[in-house]
Amino acid sequence: MQNSDSSEGKIDFAGLSDEYKFLKSEIDTRVNAVLNHGRYIMGPEIAELESALADFCGAKHAVSCASGTDALTMIMLAEEVKSGDCVFMPSFTFTATAEVVVLHGLTPVFVDVDPDNYNLDLIDLRAKIAEVKEQGVHRPRAILAADLFGLPCDYKALRAIADEHDMLVWSDAAQSFGASIDNRKVGTLTNITATSFFPAKPLGCYGDGGAVFTNDDDLAEALKSIRMHGKGREKYDIVRIGINSRLDTIQAAVLLAKLPHFADHVSRRNAIARSYDALLSGVVKTPLLHESRTSAWAQYTIQVSPDSRDALADSLREKGIPTAVYYPRPMHLQTAYTRFGKGPGSLPVSEALSQSVLSLPMNPYLTDEQVDRIGNAIRAWVKPALSV
Ligand SMILES: *Cc1c(COP(=O)(O)O)cnc(C)c1O
């Protein structure tokens, strides 16, 4: 074969159109059932999905809701946070992680991340907690850890740090549902976990959706109340301030069709990550593969020098290979959040990563040939001598 890295059709970044082609009959059947019974809000698919999700990950309770952002919001409401308290979170994350904290009157404290696995840097986390305690203005209340790109954080270590300071540990697992540590799945790694079913997440529906997982019966009951305006035993008995955040029955139907394939999809993503790793390690900085931790590989993210990243992305685009930059700016340097941070230079790893990361196509429908084509195109660009 010659020209294996030249354009041979456009590669799909998240694989959503391929997925619908493969799962069309199962998805159509499930969605049509909803159209026929007409119970669009809290139809029978909701309870069916919740029990299937809980079974899948081993959590006692799964409470579905309207988005990953709402799942985080529901955690704050269920945990009855007090305004002014501090929540420690990574600066290198999607903005939703931070916005819910601020919207609840909490003070976000941005923490730097580990350059190898993109999750909270435990040394910086300890330093930031000590700083807040020394200032004595805000009470350290919780660690909100984000499993960036699909790799679960080291929750055992986070739990130990939180215990020293009587803090809660919340998981933003929007990108990591399906991942595990030592065979314990995301959803069970900490007391309360939020995930997202945004279409491009590892388990996505065809609109917005999310869920919260917990083993705690009281929290589960609170979450079910919160997503329906704070209802008590009856709909018009209001026992707390809640929100409207039900998952649409039609989205539950899509997820019920996809869930039986999800374990295979996560395995395929892991196989693709290993292929990328074989092609690219030593060529660019590849993500660290952990023995005891399985990633859900929401993204496969490489690092290249900041002055060549855009040129590499352009060159790949010309070959039909889409890429994305998650995230071009850390939270502490975002206009809306600068008042919570200490400006440029204060979180050097997050700042450097925002200049050097590049996420490659990742979805279970990529073929081995496509993965080779992507890997070889990057090798040829970085080290022309390797391309033959
Ligand atoms: C996607 C995402 C969210 C928000 O999920 P939505 O369903 O889009 O509201 C929150 N945190 C992280 C880290 C995410 O990637």
CSV table of C-alpha atoms and ligand atoms in Angstrom, one decimal:
chain,number,residue,atom,x,y,z
A,1,MET,CA,0.0,0.0,0.0
A,2,GLN,CA,1.3,3.4,-0.8
A,3,ASN,CA,0.1,6.8,0.5
A,4,SER,CA,-1.4,5.2,3.6
A,5,ASP,CA,-1.5,8.6,5.2
A,6,SER,CA,-3.1,10.5,2.4
A,7,SER,CA,-6.8,11.4,2.3
A,8,GLU,CA,-9.0,8.4,2.1
A,9,GLY,CA,-12.3,9.8,3.3
A,10,LYS,CA,-13.1,11.8,6.3
A,11,ILE,CA,-12.8,10.2,9.7
A,12,ASP,CA,-15.6,10.8,12.2
A,13,PHE,CA,-14.4,12.2,15.5
A,14,ALA,CA,-17.1,10.8,17.8
A,15,GLY,CA,-18.7,8.2,15.6
A,16,LEU,CA,-22.3,9.1,16.1
A,17,SER,CA,-23.5,8.6,12.6
A,18,ASP,CA,-21.8,5.2,12.4
A,19,GLU,CA,-23.3,4.2,15.7
A,20,TYR,CA,-26.9,5.0,14.5
A,21,LYS,CA,-26.3,2.9,11.4
A,22,PHE,CA,-25.2,-0.1,13.5
A,23,LEU,CA,-27.8,0.2,16.2
A,24,LYS,CA,-30.7,1.7,14.1
A,25,SER,CA,-33.2,-1.2,14.6
A,26,GLU,CA,-32.7,-1.4,18.4
A,27,ILE,CA,-32.9,2.3,18.8
A,28,ASP,CA,-35.9,2.8,16.6
A,29,THR,CA,-37.8,0.0,18.3
A,30,ARG,CA,-37.1,1.5,21.7
A,31,VAL,CA,-38.0,5.1,20.7
A,32,ASN,CA,-41.1,3.9,18.8
A,33,ALA,CA,-42.3,2.2,21.9
A,34,VAL,CA,-42.2,5.6,23.7
A,35,LEU,CA,-44.0,7.4,20.8
A,36,ASN,CA,-46.7,4.7,21.1
A,37,HIS,CA,-47.3,4.8,24.9
A,38,GLY,CA,-46.8,8.6,25.0
A,39,ARG,CA,-45.5,8.9,28.5
A,40,TYR,CA,-42.8,11.3,27.6
A,41,ILE,CA,-42.1,12.5,31.2
A,42,MET,CA,-41.1,9.8,33.7
A,43,GLY,CA,-42.3,7.0,31.5
A,44,PRO,CA,-41.6,3.3,32.3
A,45,GLU,CA,-38.2,3.5,30.5
A,46,ILE,CA,-36.9,5.8,33.2
A,47,ALA,CA,-37.1,3.2,36.0
A,48,GLU,CA,-35.9,0.5,33.7
A,49,LEU,CA,-32.9,2.5,32.7
A,50,GLU,CA,-32.1,3.5,36.3
A,51,SER,CA,-32.0,-0.1,37.4
A,52,ALA,CA,-29.9,-1.1,34.3
A,53,LEU,CA,-27.4,1.6,35.0
A,54,ALA,CA,-27.2,0.7,38.7
A,55,ASP,CA,-26.6,-3.0,37.7
A,56,PHE,CA,-24.0,-2.0,35.1
A,57,CYS,CA,-21.8,-0.1,37.5
A,58,GLY,CA,-22.7,-1.8,40.8
A,59,ALA,CA,-24.1,1.3,42.5
A,60,LYS,CA,-27.2,0.9,44.7
A,61,HIS,CA,-28.9,3.9,43.2
A,62,ALA,CA,-28.9,5.6,39.8
A,63,VAL,CA,-31.0,8.7,39.5
A,64,SER,CA,-31.3,10.0,36.0
A,65,CYS,CA,-31.6,13.7,35.2
A,66,ALA,CA,-31.6,16.2,32.3
A,67,SER,CA,-27.8,16.7,31.9
A,68,GLY,CA,-24.4,16.2,33.4
A,69,THR,CA,-24.5,19.8,34.6
A,70,ASP,CA,-27.7,19.2,36.4
A,71,ALA,CA,-26.3,16.0,37.9
A,72,LEU,CA,-23.6,18.1,39.5
A,73,THR,CA,-26.2,20.7,40.6
A,74,MET,CA,-28.3,18.0,42.2
A,75,ILE,CA,-25.2,16.8,44.2
A,76,MET,CA,-24.8,20.3,45.6
A,77,LEU,CA,-28.5,20.5,46.5
A,78,ALA,CA,-28.6,17.0,48.0
A,79,GLU,CA,-25.5,17.7,50.1
A,80,GLU,CA,-27.1,20.9,51.4
A,81,VAL,CA,-24.0,23.0,50.9
A,82,LYS,CA,-23.6,26.3,52.6
A,83,SER,CA,-22.7,29.4,50.6
A,84,GLY,CA,-19.2,30.6,51.3
A,85,ASP,CA,-17.7,27.2,51.7
A,86,CYS,CA,-14.8,26.2,49.5
A,87,VAL,CA,-14.8,23.5,46.9
A,88,PHE,CA,-11.5,22.3,45.5
A,89,MET,CA,-11.5,21.4,41.8
A,90,PRO,CA,-9.2,21.2,38.8
A,91,SER,CA,-8.7,24.3,36.7
A,92,PHE,CA,-8.1,22.1,33.6
A,93,THR,CA,-11.7,20.9,33.1
A,94,PHE,CA,-14.9,21.7,31.3
A,95,THR,CA,-16.6,24.9,32.6
A,96,ALA,CA,-19.7,23.0,33.9
A,97,THR,CA,-17.6,21.6,36.8
A,98,ALA,CA,-16.9,25.2,38.0
A,99,GLU,CA,-20.2,26.9,37.2
A,100,VAL,CA,-22.4,24.7,39.4
A,101,VAL,CA,-20.1,25.5,42.4
A,102,VAL,CA,-20.4,29.3,41.8
A,103,LEU,CA,-24.1,29.1,41.2
A,104,HIS,CA,-24.6,27.6,44.6
A,105,GLY,CA,-22.7,30.4,46.3
A,106,LEU,CA,-19.6,28.2,47.0
A,107,THR,CA,-16.1,29.4,46.4
A,108,PRO,CA,-14.2,27.4,43.8
A,109,VAL,CA,-10.5,26.9,44.6
A,110,PHE,CA,-8.7,25.9,41.4
A,111,VAL,CA,-6.1,23.2,41.8
A,112,ASP,CA,-3.4,22.2,39.2
A,113,VAL,CA,-3.5,18.9,37.5
A,114,ASP,CA,-1.1,16.0,36.9
A,115,PRO,CA,0.6,16.5,33.5
A,116,ASP,CA,0.6,12.7,32.9
A,117,ASN,CA,-3.0,11.8,33.7
A,118,TYR,CA,-4.9,15.2,33.6
A,119,ASN,CA,-6.5,14.6,37.0
A,120,LEU,CA,-6.1,16.6,40.2
A,121,ASP,CA,-2.5,17.0,41.4
A,122,LEU,CA,-2.6,15.7,44.9
A,123,ILE,CA,0.4,17.7,46.1
A,124,ASP,CA,-1.1,20.9,44.8
A,125,LEU,CA,-4.5,19.9,46.3
A,126,ARG,CA,-2.9,19.6,49.8
A,127,ALA,CA,-1.2,22.9,49.3
A,128,LYS,CA,-4.4,24.6,48.4
A,129,ILE,CA,-6.3,23.1,51.3
A,130,ALA,CA,-3.6,24.3,53.7
A,131,GLU,CA,-3.8,27.8,52.2
A,132,VAL,CA,-7.5,28.0,52.7
A,133,LYS,CA,-7.3,26.8,56.2
A,134,GLU,CA,-4.5,29.3,57.0
A,135,GLN,CA,-6.6,32.2,55.7
A,136,GLY,CA,-9.5,30.9,57.8
A,137,VAL,CA,-12.2,32.8,55.7
A,138,HIS,CA,-13.9,29.9,54.0
A,139,ARG,CA,-14.6,26.4,55.3
A,140,PRO,CA,-13.1,23.7,53.1
A,141,ARG,CA,-16.2,21.6,52.3
A,142,ALA,CA,-15.6,19.3,49.3
A,143,ILE,CA,-13.3,18.1,46.6
A,144,LEU,CA,-14.9,18.0,43.2
A,145,ALA,CA,-12.7,15.7,41.2
A,146,ALA,CA,-13.2,15.4,37.4
A,147,ASP,CA,-12.2,12.2,35.7
A,148,LEU,CA,-10.7,14.0,32.7
A,149,PHE,CA,-10.8,12.3,29.3
A,150,GLY,CA,-12.3,9.2,31.0
A,151,LEU,CA,-9.6,8.2,33.5
A,152,PRO,CA,-11.0,7.9,37.1
A,153,CYS,CA,-9.1,9.8,39.7
A,154,ASP,CA,-7.3,8.1,42.5
A,155,TYR,CA,-10.4,8.3,44.8
A,156,LYS,CA,-8.7,6.3,47.6
A,157,ALA,CA,-6.1,9.0,47.9
A,158,LEU,CA,-8.7,11.8,47.6
A,159,ARG,CA,-10.8,10.1,50.3
A,160,ALA,CA,-7.7,10.1,52.6
A,161,ILE,CA,-7.0,13.7,52.1
A,162,ALA,CA,-10.7,14.7,52.5
A,163,ASP,CA,-10.9,12.7,55.8
A,164,GLU,CA,-8.0,14.7,57.2
A,165,HIS,CA,-10.1,17.8,56.8
A,166,ASP,CA,-13.6,16.5,57.3
A,167,MET,CA,-14.5,17.1,53.7
A,168,LEU,CA,-16.8,15.5,51.1
A,169,VAL,CA,-15.6,13.9,47.8
A,170,TRP,CA,-17.7,14.5,44.8
A,171,SER,CA,-17.0,12.9,41.4
A,172,ASP,CA,-17.6,14.7,38.1
A,173,ALA,CA,-17.6,11.5,36.0
A,174,ALA,CA,-19.1,13.1,33.0
A,175,GLN,CA,-16.3,11.6,30.8
A,176,SER,CA,-15.6,8.4,32.7
A,177,PHE,CA,-18.8,6.3,33.0
A,178,GLY,CA,-17.8,2.8,32.0
A,179,ALA,CA,-14.3,3.1,33.5
A,180,SER,CA,-13.0,1.3,36.6
A,181,ILE,CA,-10.3,1.0,39.2
A,182,ASP,CA,-9.4,-2.6,40.2
A,183,ASN,CA,-12.7,-3.8,38.8
A,184,ARG,CA,-14.7,-1.3,40.7
A,185,LYS,CA,-16.7,0.8,38.3
A,186,VAL,CA,-17.2,4.5,38.1
A,187,GLY,CA,-20.4,5.2,40.1
A,188,THR,CA,-19.1,3.3,43.1
A,189,LEU,CA,-15.7,4.9,43.6
A,190,THR,CA,-16.9,7.7,45.8
A,191,ASN,CA,-20.1,8.4,47.8
A,192,ILE,CA,-21.7,10.4,45.1
A,193,THR,CA,-21.0,10.5,41.4
A,194,ALA,CA,-22.3,12.6,38.5
A,195,THR,CA,-22.2,11.6,34.9
A,196,SER,CA,-23.4,12.9,31.5
A,197,PHE,CA,-25.1,11.3,28.6
A,198,PHE,CA,-24.3,14.2,26.2
A,199,PRO,CA,-24.1,12.6,22.7
A,200,ALA,CA,-20.3,12.6,22.5
A,201,LYS,CA,-19.7,11.1,25.9
A,202,PRO,CA,-18.7,7.5,26.1
A,203,LEU,CA,-22.4,6.6,26.8
A,204,GLY,CA,-24.4,9.3,25.0
A,205,CYS,CA,-28.0,9.7,24.3
A,206,TYR,CA,-29.4,11.8,21.4
A,207,GLY,CA,-29.9,15.0,23.3
A,208,ASP,CA,-29.0,16.1,26.8
A,209,GLY,CA,-29.1,13.6,29.7
A,210,GLY,CA,-27.3,12.7,32.9
A,211,ALA,CA,-27.4,10.7,36.1
A,212,VAL,CA,-26.2,10.6,39.7
A,213,PHE,CA,-25.0,7.4,41.4
A,214,THR,CA,-24.8,6.7,45.1
A,215,ASN,CA,-25.1,3.9,47.6
A,216,ASP,CA,-26.7,6.2,50.2
A,217,ASP,CA,-30.4,5.7,50.5
A,218,ASP,CA,-31.1,9.1,51.9
A,219,LEU,CA,-29.1,10.9,49.2
A,220,ALA,CA,-30.9,8.9,46.6
A,221,GLU,CA,-34.3,9.9,48.0
A,222,ALA,CA,-33.2,13.5,48.1
A,223,LEU,CA,-32.0,13.4,44.5
A,224,LYS,CA,-35.3,12.0,43.3
A,225,SER,CA,-37.1,14.8,45.1
A,226,ILE,CA,-34.7,17.5,43.8
A,227,ARG,CA,-35.2,16.6,40.1
A,228,MET,CA,-38.9,17.0,40.5
A,229,HIS,CA,-39.1,20.5,42.1
A,230,GLY,CA,-38.4,19.2,45.6
A,231,LYS,CA,-41.5,17.1,45.8
A,232,GLY,CA,-42.3,15.1,49.0
A,233,ARG,CA,-44.4,12.0,49.0
A,234,GLU,CA,-46.8,13.6,46.6
A,235,LYS,CA,-46.3,15.8,43.6
A,236,TYR,CA,-47.8,18.9,45.2
A,237,ASP,CA,-46.2,18.3,48.6
A,238,ILE,CA,-43.0,20.4,48.4
A,239,VAL,CA,-40.4,19.6,51.0
A,240,ARG,CA,-37.3,21.3,49.6
A,241,ILE,CA,-36.2,23.7,46.9
A,242,GLY,CA,-35.7,21.6,43.8
A,243,ILE,CA,-35.3,22.0,40.1
A,244,ASN,CA,-36.9,20.5,37.0
A,245,SER,CA,-34.4,18.0,35.8
A,246,ARG,CA,-36.0,14.8,34.6
A,247,LEU,CA,-34.4,12.8,31.8
A,248,ASP,CA,-36.8,12.6,28.8
A,249,THR,CA,-38.3,9.2,28.4
A,250,ILE,CA,-37.2,9.2,24.7
A,251,GLN,CA,-33.6,9.7,25.8
A,252,ALA,CA,-33.9,6.8,28.3
A,253,ALA,CA,-35.1,4.7,25.4
A,254,VAL,CA,-32.0,5.5,23.3
A,255,LEU,CA,-29.8,4.7,26.3
A,256,LEU,CA,-31.6,1.4,26.9
A,257,ALA,CA,-30.9,0.4,23.3
A,258,LYS,CA,-27.2,1.4,23.7
A,259,LEU,CA,-26.4,0.1,27.1
A,260,PRO,CA,-26.2,-3.7,26.2
A,261,HIS,CA,-23.4,-2.7,23.8
A,262,PHE,CA,-21.6,-0.3,26.1
A,263,ALA,CA,-19.1,-2.8,27.7
A,264,ASP,CA,-18.0,-3.8,24.2
A,265,HIS,CA,-17.7,-0.1,23.3
A,266,VAL,CA,-15.5,0.6,26.3
A,267,SER,CA,-13.3,-2.4,25.4
A,268,ARG,CA,-13.0,-1.2,21.8
A,269,ARG,CA,-12.0,2.3,23.0
A,270,ASN,CA,-9.3,0.7,25.2
A,271,ALA,CA,-8.0,-1.4,22.2
A,272,ILE,CA,-7.9,1.7,20.1
A,273,ALA,CA,-6.0,3.6,22.8
A,274,ARG,CA,-3.4,0.8,22.9
A,275,SER,CA,-3.0,1.0,19.1
A,276,TYR,CA,-2.5,4.7,19.3
A,277,ASP,CA,0.0,4.2,22.1
A,278,ALA,CA,1.9,1.6,20.0
A,279,LEU,CA,2.0,4.0,17.0
A,280,LEU,CA,2.7,7.2,18.9
A,281,SER,CA,4.7,6.6,22.1
A,282,GLY,CA,8.1,8.2,21.7
A,283,VAL,CA,6.8,10.3,18.8
A,284,VAL,CA,4.5,12.6,20.9
A,285,LYS,CA,3.5,12.6,24.5
A,286,THR,CA,0.8,9.9,24.9
A,287,PRO,CA,-1.5,9.4,27.8
A,288,LEU,CA,-0.2,7.3,30.6
A,289,LEU,CA,-1.8,3.8,30.6
A,290,HIS,CA,-2.6,2.6,34.1
A,291,GLU,CA,-2.5,-1.0,35.0
A,292,SER,CA,-5.2,-0.9,37.7
A,293,ARG,CA,-7.3,1.8,36.1
A,294,THR,CA,-9.4,1.4,32.9
A,295,SER,CA,-10.2,4.6,31.2
A,296,ALA,CA,-13.5,5.1,29.4
A,297,TRP,CA,-11.4,7.0,26.8
A,298,ALA,CA,-13.8,9.8,26.3
A,299,GLN,CA,-10.8,11.4,24.6
A,300,TYR,CA,-7.4,10.2,23.5
A,301,THR,CA,-5.3,13.3,24.1
A,302,ILE,CA,-1.6,13.7,23.0
A,303,GLN,CA,0.7,16.6,23.8
A,304,VAL,CA,2.8,18.4,21.2
A,305,SER,CA,4.9,21.6,21.4
A,306,PRO,CA,2.7,24.6,21.5
A,307,ASP,CA,4.2,26.2,18.5
A,308,SER,CA,3.4,23.2,16.3
A,309,ARG,CA,0.0,22.2,17.6
A,310,ASP,CA,-2.1,24.2,15.2
A,311,ALA,CA,0.1,23.3,12.2
A,312,LEU,CA,-0.3,19.6,13.1
A,313,ALA,CA,-4.1,20.0,13.5
A,314,ASP,CA,-4.3,21.7,10.1
A,315,SER,CA,-2.2,19.1,8.4
A,316,LEU,CA,-4.4,16.3,9.9
A,317,ARG,CA,-7.6,18.1,8.8
A,318,GLU,CA,-6.3,18.3,5.2
A,319,LYS,CA,-6.0,14.5,5.4
A,320,GLY,CA,-9.6,14.1,6.6
A,321,ILE,CA,-8.6,13.6,10.3
A,322,PRO,CA,-10.5,15.9,12.7
A,323,THR,CA,-8.9,16.8,16.0
A,324,ALA,CA,-10.1,18.9,19.0
A,325,VAL,CA,-8.5,21.0,21.7
A,326,TYR,CA,-9.9,20.2,25.2
A,327,TYR,CA,-9.4,22.7,26.7
A,328,PRO,CA,-7.9,25.8,25.2
A,329,ARG,CA,-8.0,27.8,28.4
A,330,PRO,CA,-7.9,26.6,32.0
A,331,MET,CA,-10.8,27.8,34.2
A,332,HIS,CA,-8.7,30.2,36.4
A,333,LEU,CA,-7.9,32.2,33.2
A,334,GLN,CA,-11.5,32.4,31.9
A,335,THR,CA,-12.9,35.9,32.0
A,336,ALA,CA,-15.8,34.9,34.2
A,337,TYR,CA,-13.6,33.1,36.7
A,338,THR,CA,-10.5,35.2,37.0
A,339,ARG,CA,-11.7,36.6,40.4
A,340,PHE,CA,-11.4,33.1,41.9
A,341,GLY,CA,-7.9,32.5,40.7
A,342,LYS,CA,-4.5,34.1,40.9
A,343,GLY,CA,-3.9,34.8,37.2
A,344,PRO,CA,-1.3,33.7,34.7
A,345,GLY,CA,1.5,31.6,36.1
A,346,SER,CA,-0.4,30.4,39.1
A,347,LEU,CA,-1.3,27.0,37.8
A,348,PRO,CA,1.5,26.2,35.4
A,349,VAL,CA,0.6,22.7,34.4
A,350,SER,CA,-3.0,23.6,33.5
A,351,GLU,CA,-1.7,26.6,31.6
A,352,ALA,CA,0.9,24.6,29.7
A,353,LEU,CA,-1.5,21.8,28.9
A,354,SER,CA,-4.0,24.2,27.4
A,355,GLN,CA,-1.3,25.1,24.9
A,356,SER,CA,-0.1,21.6,24.0
A,357,VAL,CA,-3.1,19.2,24.1
A,358,LEU,CA,-4.7,17.7,21.0
A,359,SER,CA,-7.4,15.1,21.1
A,360,LEU,CA,-7.5,12.5,18.4
A,361,PRO,CA,-10.6,10.8,16.9
A,362,MET,CA,-11.9,8.3,19.5
A,363,ASN,CA,-15.0,6.2,19.1
A,364,PRO,CA,-15.7,2.4,19.0
A,365,TYR,CA,-16.5,2.5,15.3
A,366,LEU,CA,-13.0,3.5,14.2
A,367,THR,CA,-11.5,0.7,12.1
A,368,ASP,CA,-8.0,-0.6,12.7
A,369,GLU,CA,-7.1,0.9,9.3
A,370,GLN,CA,-8.3,4.4,10.3
A,371,VAL,CA,-6.4,4.2,13.6
A,372,ASP,CA,-3.2,3.3,11.6
A,373,ARG,CA,-3.9,6.1,9.2
A,374,ILE,CA,-4.2,8.6,12.0
A,375,GLY,CA,-1.1,7.3,13.8
A,376,ASN,CA,1.0,7.2,10.7
A,377,ALA,CA,-0.1,10.7,9.6
A,378,ILE,CA,1.1,12.1,13.0
A,379,ARG,CA,4.4,10.1,12.8
A,380,ALA,CA,5.0,11.4,9.3
A,381,TRP,CA,4.4,14.9,10.5
A,382,VAL,CA,6.5,14.8,13.6
A,383,LYS,CA,9.3,12.6,12.4
A,384,PRO,CA,9.3,12.4,8.6
A,385,ALA,CA,11.9,9.6,8.7
A,386,LEU,CA,9.6,7.3,10.6
A,387,SER,CA,6.8,7.5,8.0
A,388,VAL,CA,8.2,4.9,5.6
B,1,LIG,C1,-19.7,17.1,29.5
B,1,LIG,C2,-19.1,17.5,30.9
B,1,LIG,C3,-20.0,18.1,31.9
B,1,LIG,C4,-21.4,18.5,31.6
B,1,LIG,O1,-22.2,17.6,31.0
B,1,LIG,P1,-23.5,18.1,30.2
B,1,LIG,O2,-24.3,16.8,30.1
B,1,LIG,O3,-23.0,18.6,28.9
B,1,LIG,O4,-24.2,19.1,31.0
B,1,LIG,C5,-19.5,18.3,33.1
B,1,LIG,N1,-18.2,18.1,33.4
B,1,LIG,C6,-17.3,17.5,32.5
B,1,LIG,C7,-15.9,17.2,32.9
B,1,LIG,C8,-17.8,17.3,31.2
B,1,LIG,O5,-16.9,16.8,30.3
